[in-house]
Coordinates of C-alpha atoms (C1' of nucleotides) in Angstrom, one line a residue:
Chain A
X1 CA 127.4 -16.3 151.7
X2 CA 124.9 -18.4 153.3
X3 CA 122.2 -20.5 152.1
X4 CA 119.1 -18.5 151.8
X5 CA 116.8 -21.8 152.7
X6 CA 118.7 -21.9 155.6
X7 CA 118.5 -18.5 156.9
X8 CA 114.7 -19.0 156.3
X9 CA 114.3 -21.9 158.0
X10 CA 116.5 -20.8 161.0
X11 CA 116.0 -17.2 161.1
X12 CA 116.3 -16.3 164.8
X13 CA 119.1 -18.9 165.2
X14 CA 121.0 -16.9 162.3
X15 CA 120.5 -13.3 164.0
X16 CA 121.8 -14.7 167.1
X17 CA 124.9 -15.7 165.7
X18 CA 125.6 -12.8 163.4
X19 CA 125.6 -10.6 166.6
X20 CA 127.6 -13.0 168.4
X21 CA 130.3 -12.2 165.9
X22 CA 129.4 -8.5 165.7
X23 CA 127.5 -8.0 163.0
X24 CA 124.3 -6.1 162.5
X25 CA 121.9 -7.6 160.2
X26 CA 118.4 -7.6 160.0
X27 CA 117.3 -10.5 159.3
X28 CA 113.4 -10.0 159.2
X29 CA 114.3 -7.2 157.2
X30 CA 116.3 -10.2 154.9
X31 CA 113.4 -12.9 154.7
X32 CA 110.8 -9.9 153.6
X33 CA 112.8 -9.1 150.9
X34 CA 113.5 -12.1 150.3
X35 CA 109.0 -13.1 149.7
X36 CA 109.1 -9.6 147.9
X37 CA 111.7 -11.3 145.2
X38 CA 109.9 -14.5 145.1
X39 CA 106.9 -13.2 144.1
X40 CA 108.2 -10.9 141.8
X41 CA 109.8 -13.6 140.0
X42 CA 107.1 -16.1 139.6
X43 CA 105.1 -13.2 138.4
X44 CA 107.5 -12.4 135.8
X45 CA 108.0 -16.2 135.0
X46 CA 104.1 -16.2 134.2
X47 CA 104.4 -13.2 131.8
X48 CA 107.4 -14.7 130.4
X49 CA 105.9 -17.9 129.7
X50 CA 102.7 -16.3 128.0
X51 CA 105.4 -14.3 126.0
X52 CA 107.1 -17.3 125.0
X53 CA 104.0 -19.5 123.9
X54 CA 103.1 -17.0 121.7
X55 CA 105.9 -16.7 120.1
X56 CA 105.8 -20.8 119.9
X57 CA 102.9 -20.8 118.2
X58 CA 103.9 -18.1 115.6
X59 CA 107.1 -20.4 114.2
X60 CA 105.3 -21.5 111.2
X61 CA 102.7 -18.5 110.5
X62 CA 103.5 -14.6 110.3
X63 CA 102.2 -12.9 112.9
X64 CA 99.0 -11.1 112.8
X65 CA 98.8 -7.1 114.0
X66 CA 96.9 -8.4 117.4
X67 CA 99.9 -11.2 117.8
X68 CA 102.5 -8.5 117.9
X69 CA 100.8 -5.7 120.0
X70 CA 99.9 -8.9 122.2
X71 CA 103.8 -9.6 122.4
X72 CA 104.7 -5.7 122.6
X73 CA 102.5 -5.5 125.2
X74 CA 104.1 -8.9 127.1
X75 CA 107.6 -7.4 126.7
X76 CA 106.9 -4.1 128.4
X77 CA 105.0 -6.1 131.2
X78 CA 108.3 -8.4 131.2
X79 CA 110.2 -5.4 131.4
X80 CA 108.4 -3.5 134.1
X81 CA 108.4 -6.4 136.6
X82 CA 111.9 -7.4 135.8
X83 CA 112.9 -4.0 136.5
X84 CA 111.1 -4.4 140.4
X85 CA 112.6 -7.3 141.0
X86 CA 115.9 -6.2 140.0
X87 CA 115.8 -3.5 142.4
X88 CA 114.9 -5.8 145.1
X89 CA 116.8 -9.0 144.6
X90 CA 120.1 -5.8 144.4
X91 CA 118.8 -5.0 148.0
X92 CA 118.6 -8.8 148.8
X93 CA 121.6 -9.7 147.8
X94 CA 123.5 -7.0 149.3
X95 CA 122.2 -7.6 152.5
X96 CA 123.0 -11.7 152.3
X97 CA 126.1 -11.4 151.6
X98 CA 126.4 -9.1 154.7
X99 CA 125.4 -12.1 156.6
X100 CA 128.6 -13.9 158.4
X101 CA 129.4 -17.7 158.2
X102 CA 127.3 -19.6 161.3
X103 CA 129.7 -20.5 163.8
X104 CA 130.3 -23.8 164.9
X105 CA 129.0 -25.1 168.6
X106 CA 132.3 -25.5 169.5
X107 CA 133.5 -22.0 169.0
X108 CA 133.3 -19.7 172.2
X109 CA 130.6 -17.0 172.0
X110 CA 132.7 -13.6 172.9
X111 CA 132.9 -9.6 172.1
X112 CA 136.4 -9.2 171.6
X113 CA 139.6 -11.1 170.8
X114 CA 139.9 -10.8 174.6
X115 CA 137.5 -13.7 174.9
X116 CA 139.8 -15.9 172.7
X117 CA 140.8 -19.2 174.6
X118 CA 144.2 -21.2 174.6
X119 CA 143.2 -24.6 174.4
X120 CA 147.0 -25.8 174.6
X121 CA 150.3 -24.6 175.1
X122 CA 152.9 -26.4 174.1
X123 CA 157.0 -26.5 174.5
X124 CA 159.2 -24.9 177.3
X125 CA 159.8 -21.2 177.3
X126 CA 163.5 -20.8 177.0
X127 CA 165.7 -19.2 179.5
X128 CA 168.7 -17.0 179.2
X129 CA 171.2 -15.6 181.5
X130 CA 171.0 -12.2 180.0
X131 CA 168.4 -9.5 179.2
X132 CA 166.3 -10.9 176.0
X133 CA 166.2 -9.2 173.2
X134 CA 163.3 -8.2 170.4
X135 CA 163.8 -9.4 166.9
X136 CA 164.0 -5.6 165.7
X137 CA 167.1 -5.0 168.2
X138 CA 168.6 -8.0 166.8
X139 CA 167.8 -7.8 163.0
X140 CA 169.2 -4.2 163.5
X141 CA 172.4 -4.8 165.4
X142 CA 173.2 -7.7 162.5
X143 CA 172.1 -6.0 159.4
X144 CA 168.7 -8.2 158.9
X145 CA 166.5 -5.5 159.0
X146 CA 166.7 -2.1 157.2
X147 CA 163.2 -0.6 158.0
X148 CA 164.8 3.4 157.7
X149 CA 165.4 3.2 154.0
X150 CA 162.8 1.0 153.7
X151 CA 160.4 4.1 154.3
X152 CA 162.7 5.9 152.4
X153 CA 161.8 3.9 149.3
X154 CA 158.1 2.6 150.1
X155 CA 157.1 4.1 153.5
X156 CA 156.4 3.3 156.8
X157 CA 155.2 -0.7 157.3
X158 CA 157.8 -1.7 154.7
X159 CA 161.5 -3.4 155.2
X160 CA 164.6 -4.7 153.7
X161 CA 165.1 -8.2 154.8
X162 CA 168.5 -9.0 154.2
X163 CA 171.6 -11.8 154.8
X164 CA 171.1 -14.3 157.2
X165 CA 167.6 -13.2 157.5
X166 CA 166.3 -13.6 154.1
X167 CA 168.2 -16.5 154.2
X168 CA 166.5 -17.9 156.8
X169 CA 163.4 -17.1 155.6
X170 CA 164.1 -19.2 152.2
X171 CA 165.4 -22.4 154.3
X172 CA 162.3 -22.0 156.6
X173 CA 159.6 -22.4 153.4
X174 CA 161.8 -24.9 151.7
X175 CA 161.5 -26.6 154.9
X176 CA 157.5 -26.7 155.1
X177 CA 157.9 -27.6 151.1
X178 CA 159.3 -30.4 151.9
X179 CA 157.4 -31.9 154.6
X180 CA 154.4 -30.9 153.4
X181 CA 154.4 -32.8 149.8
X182 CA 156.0 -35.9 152.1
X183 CA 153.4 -38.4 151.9
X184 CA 154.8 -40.2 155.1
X185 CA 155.0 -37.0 157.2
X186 CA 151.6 -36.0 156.7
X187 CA 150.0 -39.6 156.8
X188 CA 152.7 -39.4 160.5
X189 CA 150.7 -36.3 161.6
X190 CA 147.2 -37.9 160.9
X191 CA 147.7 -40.7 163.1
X192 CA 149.6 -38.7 165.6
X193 CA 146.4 -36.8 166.0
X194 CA 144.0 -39.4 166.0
X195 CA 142.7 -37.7 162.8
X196 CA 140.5 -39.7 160.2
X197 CA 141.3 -36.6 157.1
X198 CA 143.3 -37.5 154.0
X199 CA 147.2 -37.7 154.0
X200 CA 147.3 -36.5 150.1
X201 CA 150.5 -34.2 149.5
X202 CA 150.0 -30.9 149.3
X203 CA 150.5 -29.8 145.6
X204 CA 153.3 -26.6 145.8
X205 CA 151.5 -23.5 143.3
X206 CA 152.8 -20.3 142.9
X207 CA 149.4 -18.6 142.3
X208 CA 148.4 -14.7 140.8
X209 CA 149.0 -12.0 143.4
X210 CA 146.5 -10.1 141.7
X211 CA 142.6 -10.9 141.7
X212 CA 139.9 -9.4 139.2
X213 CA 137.4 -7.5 141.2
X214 CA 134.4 -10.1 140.5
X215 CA 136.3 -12.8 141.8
X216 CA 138.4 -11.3 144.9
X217 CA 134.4 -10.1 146.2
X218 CA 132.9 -13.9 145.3
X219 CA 135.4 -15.5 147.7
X220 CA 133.6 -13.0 150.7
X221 CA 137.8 -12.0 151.4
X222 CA 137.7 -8.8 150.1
X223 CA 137.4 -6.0 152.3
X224 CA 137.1 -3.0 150.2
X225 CA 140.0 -0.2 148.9
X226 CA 140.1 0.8 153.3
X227 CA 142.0 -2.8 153.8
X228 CA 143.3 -4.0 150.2
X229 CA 145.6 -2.3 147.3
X230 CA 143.9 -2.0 144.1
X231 CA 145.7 -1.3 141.1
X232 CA 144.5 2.5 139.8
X233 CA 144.1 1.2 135.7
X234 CA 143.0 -2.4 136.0
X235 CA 140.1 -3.8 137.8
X236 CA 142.3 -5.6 139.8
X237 CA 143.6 -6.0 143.7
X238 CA 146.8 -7.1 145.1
X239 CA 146.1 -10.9 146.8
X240 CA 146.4 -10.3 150.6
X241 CA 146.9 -13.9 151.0
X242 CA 147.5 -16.9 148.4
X243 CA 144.2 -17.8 149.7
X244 CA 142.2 -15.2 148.0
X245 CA 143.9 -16.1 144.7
X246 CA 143.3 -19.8 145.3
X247 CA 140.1 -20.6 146.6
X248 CA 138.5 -19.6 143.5
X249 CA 140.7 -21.7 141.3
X250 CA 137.9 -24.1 140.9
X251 CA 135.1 -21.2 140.1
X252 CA 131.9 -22.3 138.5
X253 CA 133.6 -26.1 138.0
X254 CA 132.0 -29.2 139.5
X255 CA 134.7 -31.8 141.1
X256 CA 134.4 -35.4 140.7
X257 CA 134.8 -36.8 144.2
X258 CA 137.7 -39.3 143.6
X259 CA 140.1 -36.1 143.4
X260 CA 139.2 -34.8 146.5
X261 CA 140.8 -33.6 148.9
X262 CA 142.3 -30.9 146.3
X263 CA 145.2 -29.2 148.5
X264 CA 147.4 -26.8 147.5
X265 CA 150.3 -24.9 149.3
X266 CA 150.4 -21.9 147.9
X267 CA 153.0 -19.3 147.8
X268 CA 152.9 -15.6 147.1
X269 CA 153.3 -12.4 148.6
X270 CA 150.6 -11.1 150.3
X271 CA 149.7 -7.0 150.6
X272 CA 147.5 -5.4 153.3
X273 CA 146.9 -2.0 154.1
X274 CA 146.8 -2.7 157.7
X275 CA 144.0 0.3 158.1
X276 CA 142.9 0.6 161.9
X277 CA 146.8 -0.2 162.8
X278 CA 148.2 2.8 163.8
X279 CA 151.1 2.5 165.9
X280 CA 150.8 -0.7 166.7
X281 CA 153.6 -2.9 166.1
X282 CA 155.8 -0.3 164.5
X283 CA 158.9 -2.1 165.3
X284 CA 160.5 -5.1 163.3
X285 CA 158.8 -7.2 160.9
X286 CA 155.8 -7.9 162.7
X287 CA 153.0 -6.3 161.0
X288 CA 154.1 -4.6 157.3
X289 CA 152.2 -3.7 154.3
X290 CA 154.1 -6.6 152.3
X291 CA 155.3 -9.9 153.8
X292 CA 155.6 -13.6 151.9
X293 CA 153.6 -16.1 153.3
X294 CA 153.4 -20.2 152.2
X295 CA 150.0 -20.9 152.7
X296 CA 147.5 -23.9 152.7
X297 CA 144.2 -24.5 150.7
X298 CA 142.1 -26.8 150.4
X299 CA 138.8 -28.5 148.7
X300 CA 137.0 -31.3 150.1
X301 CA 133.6 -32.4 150.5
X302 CA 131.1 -31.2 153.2
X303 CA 131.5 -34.0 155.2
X304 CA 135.4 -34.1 155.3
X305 CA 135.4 -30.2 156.2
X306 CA 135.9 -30.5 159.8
X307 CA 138.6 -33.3 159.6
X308 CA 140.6 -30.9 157.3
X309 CA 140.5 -28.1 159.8
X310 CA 141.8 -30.4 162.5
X311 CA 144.8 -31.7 160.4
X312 CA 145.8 -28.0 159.3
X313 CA 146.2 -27.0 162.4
X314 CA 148.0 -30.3 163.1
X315 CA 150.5 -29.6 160.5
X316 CA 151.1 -26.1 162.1
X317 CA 151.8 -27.8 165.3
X318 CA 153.7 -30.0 163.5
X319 CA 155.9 -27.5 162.2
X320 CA 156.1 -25.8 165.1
X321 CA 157.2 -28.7 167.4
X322 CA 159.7 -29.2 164.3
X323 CA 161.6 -25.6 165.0
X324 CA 161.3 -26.3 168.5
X325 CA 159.4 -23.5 169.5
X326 CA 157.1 -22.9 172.0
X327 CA 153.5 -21.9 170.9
X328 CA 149.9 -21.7 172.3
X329 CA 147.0 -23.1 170.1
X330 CA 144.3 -20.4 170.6
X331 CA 140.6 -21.3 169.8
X332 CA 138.7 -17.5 168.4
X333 CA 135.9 -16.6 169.6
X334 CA 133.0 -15.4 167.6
X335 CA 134.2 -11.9 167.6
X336 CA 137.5 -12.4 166.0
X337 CA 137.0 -15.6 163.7
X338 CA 135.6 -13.7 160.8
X339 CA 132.7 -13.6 158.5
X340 CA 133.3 -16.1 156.7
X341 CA 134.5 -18.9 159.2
X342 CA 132.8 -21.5 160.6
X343 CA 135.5 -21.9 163.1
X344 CA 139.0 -20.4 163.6
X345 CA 142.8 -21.3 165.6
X346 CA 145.3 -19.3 165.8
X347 CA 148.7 -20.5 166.9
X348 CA 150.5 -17.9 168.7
X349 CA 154.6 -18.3 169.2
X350 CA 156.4 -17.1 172.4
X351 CA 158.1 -14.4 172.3
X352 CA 160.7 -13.6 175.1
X353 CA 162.1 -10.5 173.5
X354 CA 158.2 -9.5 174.0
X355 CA 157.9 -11.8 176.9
X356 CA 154.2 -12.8 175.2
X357 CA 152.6 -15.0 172.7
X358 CA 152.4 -13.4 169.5
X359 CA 149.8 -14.8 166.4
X360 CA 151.9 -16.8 163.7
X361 CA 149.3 -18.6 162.3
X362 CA 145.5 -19.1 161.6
X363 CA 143.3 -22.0 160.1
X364 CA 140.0 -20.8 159.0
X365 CA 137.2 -23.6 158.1
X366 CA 134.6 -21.8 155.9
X367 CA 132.4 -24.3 155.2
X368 CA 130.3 -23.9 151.9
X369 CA 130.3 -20.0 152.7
X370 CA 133.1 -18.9 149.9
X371 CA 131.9 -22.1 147.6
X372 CA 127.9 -21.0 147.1
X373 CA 129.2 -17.8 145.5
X374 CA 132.1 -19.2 143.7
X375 CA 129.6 -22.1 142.3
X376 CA 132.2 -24.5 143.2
X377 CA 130.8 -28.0 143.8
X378 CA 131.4 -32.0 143.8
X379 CA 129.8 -34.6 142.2
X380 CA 129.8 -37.2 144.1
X381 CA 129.7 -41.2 142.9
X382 CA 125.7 -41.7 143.3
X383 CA 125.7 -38.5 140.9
X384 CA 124.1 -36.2 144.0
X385 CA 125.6 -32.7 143.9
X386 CA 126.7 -30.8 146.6
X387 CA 128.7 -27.4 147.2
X388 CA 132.5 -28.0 148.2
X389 CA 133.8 -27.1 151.3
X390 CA 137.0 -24.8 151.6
X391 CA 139.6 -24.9 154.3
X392 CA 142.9 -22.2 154.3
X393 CA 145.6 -22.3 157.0
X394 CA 149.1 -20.4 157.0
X395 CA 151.8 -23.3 156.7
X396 CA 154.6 -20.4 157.3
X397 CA 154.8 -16.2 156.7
X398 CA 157.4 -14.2 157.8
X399 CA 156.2 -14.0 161.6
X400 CA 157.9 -17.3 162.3
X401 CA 161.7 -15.8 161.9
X402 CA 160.3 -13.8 164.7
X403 CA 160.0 -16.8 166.9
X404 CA 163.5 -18.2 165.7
X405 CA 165.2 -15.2 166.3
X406 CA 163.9 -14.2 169.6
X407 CA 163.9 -17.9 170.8
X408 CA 167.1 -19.1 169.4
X409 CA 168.9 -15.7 170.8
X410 CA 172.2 -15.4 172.2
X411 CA 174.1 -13.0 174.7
X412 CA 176.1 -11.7 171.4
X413 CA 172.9 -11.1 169.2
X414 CA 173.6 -14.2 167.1
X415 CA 171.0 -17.0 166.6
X416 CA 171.4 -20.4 166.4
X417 CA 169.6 -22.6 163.9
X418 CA 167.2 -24.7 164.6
X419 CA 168.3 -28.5 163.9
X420 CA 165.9 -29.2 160.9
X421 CA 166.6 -25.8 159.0
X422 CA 171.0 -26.5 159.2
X423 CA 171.1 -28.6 156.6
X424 CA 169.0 -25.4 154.3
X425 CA 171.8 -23.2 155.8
X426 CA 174.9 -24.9 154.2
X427 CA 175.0 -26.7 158.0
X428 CA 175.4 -23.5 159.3
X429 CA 174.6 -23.7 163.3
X430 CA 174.6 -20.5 164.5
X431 CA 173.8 -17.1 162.0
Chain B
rG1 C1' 150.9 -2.6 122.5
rG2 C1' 149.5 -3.8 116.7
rA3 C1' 146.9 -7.4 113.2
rG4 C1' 143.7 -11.6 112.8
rA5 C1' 140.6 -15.9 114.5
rG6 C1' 137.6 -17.8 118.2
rG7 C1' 134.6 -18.7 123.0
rU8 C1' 128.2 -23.9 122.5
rG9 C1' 126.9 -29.4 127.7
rA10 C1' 132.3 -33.8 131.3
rC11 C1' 135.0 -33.6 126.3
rC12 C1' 134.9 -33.0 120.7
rG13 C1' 131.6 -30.7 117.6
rA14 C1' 126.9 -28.9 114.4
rG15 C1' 123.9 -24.8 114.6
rU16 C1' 119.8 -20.7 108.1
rG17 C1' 116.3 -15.3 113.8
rG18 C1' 111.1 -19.1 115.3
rC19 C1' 110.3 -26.7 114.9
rU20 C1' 117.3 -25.8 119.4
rG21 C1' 118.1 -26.7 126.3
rA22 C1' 120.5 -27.3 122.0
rA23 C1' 122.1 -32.3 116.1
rG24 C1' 126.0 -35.9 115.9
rG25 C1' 130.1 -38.2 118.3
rU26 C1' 133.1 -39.6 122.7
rA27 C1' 133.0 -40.6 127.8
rC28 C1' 129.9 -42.3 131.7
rC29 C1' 125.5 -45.3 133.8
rG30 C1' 121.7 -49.3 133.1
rG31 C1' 120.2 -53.4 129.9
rU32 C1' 120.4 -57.3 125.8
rC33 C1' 124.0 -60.6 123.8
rU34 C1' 128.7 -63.4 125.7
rU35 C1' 131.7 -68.7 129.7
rG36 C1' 134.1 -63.7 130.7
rA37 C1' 135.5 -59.3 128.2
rA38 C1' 135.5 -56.5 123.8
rA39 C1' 132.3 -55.3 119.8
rA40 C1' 127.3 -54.6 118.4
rC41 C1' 122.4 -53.1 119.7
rC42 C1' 118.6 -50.7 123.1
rG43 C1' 117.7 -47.0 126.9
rG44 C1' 119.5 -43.1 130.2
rC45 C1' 122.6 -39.1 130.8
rG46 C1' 123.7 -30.4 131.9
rU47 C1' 123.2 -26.7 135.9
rG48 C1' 120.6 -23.4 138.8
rG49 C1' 115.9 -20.9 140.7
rG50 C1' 110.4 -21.0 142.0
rG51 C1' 106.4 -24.5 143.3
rC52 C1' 103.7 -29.6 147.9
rA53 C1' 103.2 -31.2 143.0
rA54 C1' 101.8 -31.1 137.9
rC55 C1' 104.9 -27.9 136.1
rU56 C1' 107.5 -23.5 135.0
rC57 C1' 111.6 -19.9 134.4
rA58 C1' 116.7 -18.9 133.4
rC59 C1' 121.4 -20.2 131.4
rC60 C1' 125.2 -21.5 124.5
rG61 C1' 132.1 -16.4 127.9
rA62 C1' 129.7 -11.7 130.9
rG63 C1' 126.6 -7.5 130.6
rG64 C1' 123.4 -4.4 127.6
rG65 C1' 120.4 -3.6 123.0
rU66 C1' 117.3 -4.7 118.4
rU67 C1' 112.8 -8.1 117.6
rC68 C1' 106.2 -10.5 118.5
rG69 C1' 110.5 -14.1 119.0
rA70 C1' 118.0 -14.3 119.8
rA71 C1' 123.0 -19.5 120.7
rU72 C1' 122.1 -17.0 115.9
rC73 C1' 121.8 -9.7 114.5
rC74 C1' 124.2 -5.0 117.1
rC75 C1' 127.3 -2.7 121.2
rU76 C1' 130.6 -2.9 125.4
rC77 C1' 133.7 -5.9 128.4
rC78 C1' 136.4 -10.5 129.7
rC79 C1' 139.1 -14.7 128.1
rU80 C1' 141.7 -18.1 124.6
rC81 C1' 144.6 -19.0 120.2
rU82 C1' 148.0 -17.3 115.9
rC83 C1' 151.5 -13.7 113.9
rC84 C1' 154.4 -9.2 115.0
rG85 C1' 156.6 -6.0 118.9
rC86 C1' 158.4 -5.8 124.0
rC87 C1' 160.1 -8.5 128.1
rA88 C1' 162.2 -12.3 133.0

RNA sequence: GGAGAGGUGACCGAGUGGCUGAAGGUACCGGUCUUGAAAACCGGCGUGGGGCAACUCACCGAGGGUUCGAAUCCCUCCCUCUCCGCCA
C-alpha cells in the first residue's frame, strides 16, 4: 500500500495516477477518513492515558470505591471510542489498500494494453521455406503435448507435457540456474548495460506453493478466490507465482544493509484461474491453470530499486539473446502494469507459428508498496531505517519452449536445439 | 493425526497482576586507559503511530476476554520443539 503521509501531502497527484491505471478511488473521501481516525485516536490516547495514571498511582494503595468507578468509567469511555475508531480506521484501511502503486515518470500514461510501447526489438525473425507451424501442431504431431486427456483428468487449461518437451523444459531452467548463480555472467550483463546494480548470485530456493491468507493479501498479489485457488479446509491459497511466496520471506524482519541486495531465483509451480479468459488461447501451452515458472526476487534498498529493475530485465535479454531468439522489450503503460508496480516490461518472443510477439516475461518494480505492509525494512550503517524495496522478474516459465519450438522449427516438425541448451540434452541437436 | 513442552528486544535469558517497555548477559556504537590491540571501566543502544514541540499512545506469537490495572489470569487461533504414528 502506499504511504498515507504521502497520499496527504500529494493528494490530487495520487488521484491522477490511480485513474491513469484504472482505478477508482476517492481520495478526498481517503484523507477525511483519514482526520476522522486521527482524531479518534488522540482522543482515545487522552482517556487511555488518564486510565493508565490512575492505575499508576494505585500500585502501592488499594483502591478506594471513587478510584474504581473512576477507572470503570475510563474503561467504558476507552471502549466506546475505541469501538468508533475501529469502524473507521476498517473503512480507511480498506480503501488504502485499494490505492495502486504511483507510477514512475517514465512509464506511458494509457487505457489499455493497446497503449503499451516496444522500446526495442531485438534478433532476426527466422525464415523458412515452408508453411510455419504453431507449437500446439507440433507438440501434437510429436507427442509433447496431450491437452485431450489432460481435460480428461483436470479439465480444460491443463496438459501433459511429455518427452522431448519436458525435457526441454528441465535443460532450459537448469540453464538460467546456472547462469544466474555465475558471478561472472551477471557482473558481464551489468557492464554490458551500463548498469551501476549489484552482480550478487542469485541464491536458487524452492519456496512453499501455498500462502496463508494474511500473508498472500499483505504482499497486495492476491486477487481474491475469482483469480486464485484456495484450498477448501485450510486458510491457505495455491502461490500463482514463486513471487507471492517469496516476497514475504523477510515479513516483519529488519535487514542490515551489508546483505543487501537479497536475491533469490525461485522456483515453483504457479496456479491461476485465468478468470476473464475465455477462449482465449485455448490451444497449446500458452495460457493453463498450472505451468512451472523460475522466477526472480529481490530485496534492496530504496535507492538501489530502480538499478535492480534495469538489470532484471537485462538478465531476461540476456537469456533471450542466449537461446537466440528474437523478442521485443515492451514498456506497460499505466493500464496494464498493475497495482502494485511502479513500473513494468514485458518481453514478448516472436512467434512465427503465430506470426506475432507473444508475452514471455515481465519485471515488476514495486517499490516500498508490498514492503509497508509486510513491515519489511533495512537498517542501514548510520542506524536510519527505512522500508525495503522489492523487485520480481520471470527468469524462465513454460512460455519460452513456445519460442524454441516455433523458432527452431523444421519442414518435418522436429526442432533443433538451441546451442547453449545441447550440452543439457545429452548433445542432442535436433529433438 | 495422538501426547507433552514452549513462544519476551539483534541474540541468550529473568519476569510474584500494579514500582516492567521490560532485570541480567552477549553483540553493537561512543569514551577512558593502552605505543597498538585485548581486557577492564563509564555511557549509549527496540519498533511503530499521533503531535510543531514538550510529550503521549501502542506493541512481550496473533486475536478476543476478565480486572480500577495484564508480559503475567482465561478462551480461540498460529507457530516452534520432543516423543509416537504416517509418509517422499
Amino acid at each position: 500500500m502506499l504511504d498515507i503521509r504521502y497520499i496527504r501531502e500529494n493528494p490530487q497527484k495520487v488521484q491522477t495516477a490511480a485513474e491513469s491505471k484504472g482505478y477508482s478511488v476517492d481520495i478526498s473521501h481517503l484523507l477525511s477518513l483519514d482526520e476522522n481516525r486521527r482524531e479518534l485516536q488522540t482522543k482515545v490516547e487522552e482517556v487511555r492515558r488518564e486510565r493508565n495514571e490512575l492505575a499508576d498511582g494505585l500500585k502501592q494503595t488499594k483502591p478506594t470505591p471513587e478510584q474504581i468507578t473512576r477507572g470503570k468509567a475510563l474503561k467504558t469511555q476507552v471502549a466506546e471510542i475505541e469501538d468508533r475508531l475501529r469502524v473507521v480506521d476498517e473503512e480507511f484501511m480498506t480503501l488504502l489498500k485499494k490505492v495502486p502503486n504511483m507510477p514512475l515518470e517514465d512509464v506511458p500514461v494509457g487505457a489499455s494494453e493497446d497503449e503499451n510501447v516496444v522500446v526495442k526489438t531485438v534478433g532476426e525473425l527466422p525464415k523458412f521455406d515452408f508453411e510455419p507451424k504453431n507449437h500446439w501442431e507440433i507438440g501434437q504431431a510429436r507427442g509433447w503435448i496431450d491437452k485431450e486427456r489432460a481435460a480428461k483428468v483436470a479439465g480444460s487449461r491443463f496438459a501433459y507435457v511429455m518427452g522431448d518437451l519436458a525435457r526441454l523444459h528441465f535443460a532450459v531452467l537448469q540453464f538460467a540456474l546456472d547462469r544466474l548463480t555465475d558471478e561472472n555472467v551477471l557482473q558481464q550483463i551489468v557492464t554490458d548495460n551500463g548498469l551501476t546494480a549489484s552482480s550478487k548470485p542469485f541464491v536458487p530456493v524452492l519456496p512453499p506453493a501455498m500462502i496463508r491468507t494474511e500473508v498472500y493479501e499483505a504482499t497486495a498479489r492476491l486477487n481474491g478466490e475469482e483469480q486464485t485457488y484456495k484450498l477448501a479446509d485450510d486458510e491457505l491459497w495455491l502461490n500463482a507465482s514463486a513471487e507471492h511466496s517469496m516476497s514475504p520471506m523477510y515479513q516483519n524482519e529488519i535487514l542490515d544493509e551489508s546483505q543487501l541486495p537479497l536475491r533469490y531465483l525461485g522456483y515453483t509451480t504457479a496456479f491461476r484461474r485465468e478468470a476473464g479468459t475465455y477462449g482465449k488461447d485455448m490451444e497449446g501451452i500458452f495460457r493453463l491453470h498450472q505451468f512451472d515458472k523460475l522466477e526472480m526476487e529481490s530485496f534492496t534498498a530504496a535507492a538501489d530499486s530502480l538499478q535492480e529493475h534495469l538489470f532484471m530485465v537485462a538478465v531476461q535479454e540476456y537469456l533471450m539473446q542466449q537461446l537466440e531468439l528474437p523478442y521485443q522489450v515492451v514498456m506497460k503503460c499505466t493500464a496494464d502494469i498493475g497495482g502494485p508496480n511502479a513500473r513494468g516490461i514485458d518481453i514478448d518472443v516472436w512467434l512465427p507459428g503465430q506470426n506475432m510477439y507473444r508475452e514471455t516475461h515481465t519485471a515488476d518494480l514495486i517499490t516500498d508498496y508490498q514492503t509497508r505492509r509486510l513491515q519489511t525494512r533495512v537498517r542501514h550503517g548510520d542506524g536510519t531505517i527505512e522500508l525495503a524495496h522489492t523487485n520480481d522478474a520471470t527468469a524462465f516459465s513454460q512460455r519460452p519452449l513456445i519460442g524454441i519450438i516455433e523458432n527452431y522449427q523444421t519442414a518435418d516438425a522436429r526442432v533443433r536445439v538451441p546451442k547453449v541448451l545441447q550440452s543439457y540434452l545429452g548433445g542432442k541437436e535436433i529433438l
